[in-house]
GROMACS .gro file of C-alpha atoms in nm:
model
  186
    1MET     CA    1  -2.814  -2.785   3.979
    2SER     CA    2  -3.130  -2.793   3.762
    3LEU     CA    3  -3.129  -2.948   3.423
    4ILE     CA    4  -3.224  -2.620   3.255
    5ARG     CA    5  -2.953  -2.437   3.440
    6ARG     CA    6  -2.687  -2.683   3.354
    7ASP     CA    7  -2.797  -2.677   2.976
    8LEU     CA    8  -2.791  -2.296   2.993
    9LEU     CA    9  -2.443  -2.299   3.150
   10ARG     CA   10  -2.320  -2.553   2.891
   11THR     CA   11  -2.462  -2.346   2.606
   12CYS     CA   12  -2.316  -2.027   2.733
   13THR     CA   13  -1.979  -2.199   2.781
   14VAL     CA   14  -1.978  -2.343   2.425
   15ALA     CA   15  -2.091  -2.008   2.277
   16ALA     CA   16  -1.812  -1.827   2.466
   17LEU     CA   17  -1.553  -2.077   2.351
   18ALA     CA   18  -1.666  -2.060   1.994
   19SER     CA   19  -1.657  -1.687   2.004
   20LEU     CA   20  -1.315  -1.680   2.145
   21LEU     CA   21  -1.194  -1.932   1.879
   22VAL     CA   22  -1.348  -1.735   1.596
   23THR     CA   23  -1.196  -1.410   1.725
   24SER     CA   24  -0.849  -1.546   1.779
   25CYS     CA   25  -0.832  -1.763   1.462
   26SER     CA   26  -0.984  -1.525   1.224
   27GLY     CA   27  -0.759  -1.241   1.336
   28LYS     CA   28  -0.505  -1.140   1.084
   29LEU     CA   29  -0.491  -1.437   0.860
   30HIS     CA   30  -0.705  -1.291   0.581
   31ASP     CA   31  -0.737  -0.925   0.686
   32TYR     CA   32  -0.460  -0.800   0.465
   33ALA     CA   33  -0.589  -0.585   0.179
   34ILE     CA   34  -0.440  -0.651  -0.163
   35PRO     CA   35  -0.393  -0.316  -0.317
   36HIS     CA   36  -0.606  -0.179  -0.614
   37SER     CA   37  -0.299  -0.047  -0.776
   38ILE     CA   38   0.070  -0.121  -0.790
   39CYS     CA   39   0.316   0.170  -0.838
   40GLU     CA   40   0.027   0.405  -0.936
   41THR     CA   41  -0.116   0.175  -1.196
   42PRO     CA   42  -0.461   0.032  -1.135
   43ILE     CA   43  -0.452  -0.339  -1.151
   44SER     CA   44  -0.685  -0.638  -1.058
   45ARG     CA   45  -0.623  -0.777  -0.719
   46GLN     CA   46  -0.656  -1.122  -0.862
   47LEU     CA   47  -0.348  -1.055  -1.090
   48THR     CA   48  -0.146  -0.900  -0.802
   49GLU     CA   49  -0.205  -1.142  -0.517
   50PRO     CA   50  -0.004  -1.429  -0.661
   51LEU     CA   51   0.301  -1.208  -0.676
   52LEU     CA   52   0.281  -1.100  -0.324
   53GLN     CA   53   0.249  -1.439  -0.164
   54PRO     CA   54   0.261  -1.507   0.127
   55ILE     CA   55   0.053  -1.191   0.187
   56GLY     CA   56   0.099  -0.947   0.469
   57THR     CA   57   0.115  -0.572   0.507
   58VAL     CA   58   0.176  -0.423   0.170
   59SER     CA   59   0.365  -0.101   0.115
   60GLU     CA   60   0.557   0.078  -0.172
   61TRP     CA   61   0.871   0.293  -0.214
   62THR     CA   62   0.930   0.505  -0.518
   63SER     CA   63   1.249   0.669  -0.636
   64VAL     CA   64   1.284   1.057  -0.667
   65GLY     CA   65   1.131   1.166  -0.991
   66PHE     CA   66   0.899   0.876  -1.007
   67ARG     CA   67   0.708   0.870  -1.331
   68THR     CA   68   0.866   1.200  -1.447
   69ALA     CA   69   0.866   1.234  -1.834
   70GLY     CA   70   1.203   1.143  -1.985
   71GLU     CA   71   1.329   0.981  -1.661
   72SER     CA   72   1.385   0.624  -1.536
   73SER     CA   73   1.257   0.542  -1.202
   74TRP     CA   74   1.192   0.262  -0.960
   75CYS     CA   75   0.905   0.139  -0.748
   76VAL     CA   76   0.945  -0.139  -0.495
   77VAL     CA   77   0.653  -0.317  -0.338
   78PHE     CA   78   0.713  -0.456   0.015
   79VAL     CA   79   0.517  -0.730   0.200
   80ASN     CA   80   0.581  -0.717   0.574
   81GLY     CA   81   0.881  -0.494   0.519
   82ASN     CA   82   1.049  -0.741   0.275
   83ASP     CA   83   1.082  -0.652  -0.095
   84ALA     CA   84   0.849  -0.859  -0.310
   85VAL     CA   85   0.825  -0.682  -0.651
   86HIS     CA   86   1.066  -0.439  -0.826
   87VAL     CA   87   0.928  -0.237  -1.113
   88ASN     CA   88   1.151  -0.020  -1.329
   89PHE     CA   89   0.991   0.249  -1.551
   90ALA     CA   90   1.222   0.375  -1.821
   91SER     CA   91   1.145   0.649  -2.077
   92HIS     CA   92   1.414   0.655  -2.351
   93SER     CA   93   1.489   0.724  -2.714
   94GLY     CA   94   1.508   0.443  -2.959
   95THR     CA   95   1.422   0.079  -2.932
   96MET     CA   96   1.568  -0.167  -2.693
   97ASP     CA   97   1.586  -0.549  -2.701
   98PRO     CA   98   1.413  -0.702  -2.391
   99MET     CA   99   1.578  -1.028  -2.449
  100SER     CA  100   1.927  -0.860  -2.418
  101ALA     CA  101   1.813  -0.682  -2.098
  102ALA     CA  102   1.673  -1.020  -1.963
  103SER     CA  103   2.014  -1.189  -1.979
  104PRO     CA  104   2.077  -1.374  -1.650
  105ASP     CA  105   2.411  -1.196  -1.635
  106ASP     CA  106   2.241  -0.859  -1.586
  107PRO     CA  107   2.219  -0.807  -1.207
  108VAL     CA  108   1.926  -0.552  -1.241
  109THR     CA  109   1.696  -0.674  -1.513
  110GLY     CA  110   1.828  -1.033  -1.566
  111LEU     CA  111   1.563  -1.307  -1.567
  112GLN     CA  112   1.564  -1.674  -1.512
  113ASN     CA  113   1.474  -1.870  -1.833
  114PRO     CA  114   1.354  -1.567  -2.035
  115ARG     CA  115   1.137  -1.628  -2.338
  116PRO     CA  116   0.971  -1.391  -2.583
  117ILE     CA  117   0.599  -1.327  -2.559
  118ARG     CA  118   0.368  -1.126  -2.781
  119LEU     CA  119   0.296  -0.806  -2.588
  120SER     CA  120   0.354  -0.440  -2.682
  121ASP     CA  121   0.633  -0.392  -2.927
  122SER     CA  122   0.856  -0.647  -2.776
  123ALA     CA  123   0.850  -0.842  -2.449
  124VAL     CA  124   0.991  -1.135  -2.256
  125VAL     CA  125   0.881  -1.323  -1.945
  126GLY     CA  126   1.085  -1.533  -1.725
  127ASP     CA  127   1.044  -1.740  -1.399
  128ASP     CA  128   1.109  -1.431  -1.190
  129GLY     CA  129   0.989  -1.139  -1.389
  130ALA     CA  130   0.919  -0.973  -1.731
  131ILE     CA  131   1.032  -0.687  -1.953
  132ALA     CA  132   0.826  -0.516  -2.210
  133THR     CA  133   0.891  -0.207  -2.435
  134THR     CA  134   0.669  -0.004  -2.655
  135HIS     CA  135   0.655   0.327  -2.858
  136CYS     CA  136   0.543   0.608  -2.622
  137LYS     CA  137   0.649   0.971  -2.695
  138ASP     CA  138   0.654   1.185  -2.391
  139LYS     CA  139   0.680   1.558  -2.317
  140ALA     CA  140   1.053   1.537  -2.251
  141GLY     CA  141   1.121   1.398  -2.600
  142ALA     CA  142   1.159   1.026  -2.518
  143ASP     CA  143   0.985   0.799  -2.786
  144HIS     CA  144   0.982   0.466  -2.607
  145PHE     CA  145   0.873   0.327  -2.262
  146THR     CA  146   1.021   0.006  -2.111
  147LEU     CA  147   0.872  -0.160  -1.803
  148ALA     CA  148   1.084  -0.423  -1.622
  149LEU     CA  149   0.923  -0.628  -1.344
  150LYS     CA  150   1.117  -0.839  -1.108
  151VAL     CA  151   0.945  -1.070  -0.851
  152THR     CA  152   1.171  -1.147  -0.556
  153ARG     CA  153   0.923  -1.321  -0.327
  154GLY     CA  154   0.790  -1.684  -0.343
  155GLU     CA  155   0.914  -1.998  -0.497
  156VAL     CA  156   1.008  -2.020  -0.862
  157SER     CA  157   0.752  -2.244  -1.024
  158ALA     CA  158   0.556  -2.283  -1.345
  159ARG     CA  159   0.243  -2.146  -1.158
  160ARG     CA  160   0.435  -1.828  -1.063
  161THR     CA  161   0.566  -1.782  -1.409
  162VAL     CA  162   0.218  -1.799  -1.549
  163ALA     CA  163   0.100  -1.547  -1.283
  164ILE     CA  164   0.378  -1.312  -1.387
  165GLU     CA  165   0.282  -1.329  -1.751
  166ARG     CA  166  -0.084  -1.278  -1.670
  167PHE     CA  167   0.010  -0.982  -1.441
  168MET     CA  168   0.233  -0.827  -1.716
  169ARG     CA  169  -0.023  -0.866  -1.992
  170ALA     CA  170  -0.263  -0.645  -1.793
  171TYR     CA  171  -0.005  -0.416  -1.613
  172MET     CA  172   0.195  -0.305  -1.920
  173PRO     CA  173  -0.104  -0.155  -2.123
  174ALA     CA  174  -0.254  -0.026  -1.804
  175THR     CA  175   0.070   0.161  -1.724
  176VAL     CA  176   0.106   0.290  -2.076
  177ARG     CA  177  -0.244   0.432  -2.049
  178THR     CA  178  -0.143   0.633  -1.732
  179LEU     CA  179   0.161   0.787  -1.908
  180GLY     CA  180  -0.013   1.025  -2.144
  181CYS     CA  181   0.188   0.928  -2.445
  182LEU     CA  182   0.160   1.203  -2.708
  183LYS     CA  183  -0.001   1.140  -3.044
  184GLU     CA  184   0.238   1.154  -3.341
  185LYS     CA  185   0.181   1.447  -3.571
  186GLU     CA  186   0.074   1.327  -3.909
   0.00000   0.00000   0.00000
């Protein structure tokens, strides 16, 4: 076999193996799209991604009457078919205390290690979620809106708690903007 032919064969073999390696290794590891919105609220993918780790195929389920004025509703975000984030949207009359709702004894909205944060009218963040409430008059007559976020995926860590707070600081006001709160008559 000539030297040129052997080099050509070696080059083609290396190229074919490299192509096969790139194709098989790059496959689905980083092909998953982080959604541009969570539960119909536009939000930065950089803020969403830490809550969905490890990432996979993302889908959502919403309860009947989702985002209907005067109603409470749920949205669950799934990663690879497993729940990752629960979001409760509640329109109601009168104020509520997020710290009371964050009690670890509450099986629905209870949070691990809740602490108050400055957000909206009142808010708390914990190691596994956050709750915020604000004044928002809707068409059905409710005058407050409360959003409860519960992260069920990933390890509890200081990094995740910071990610939850960063997400909530952007997500709560973005959600309120989508609600169409009515202006108070002066």
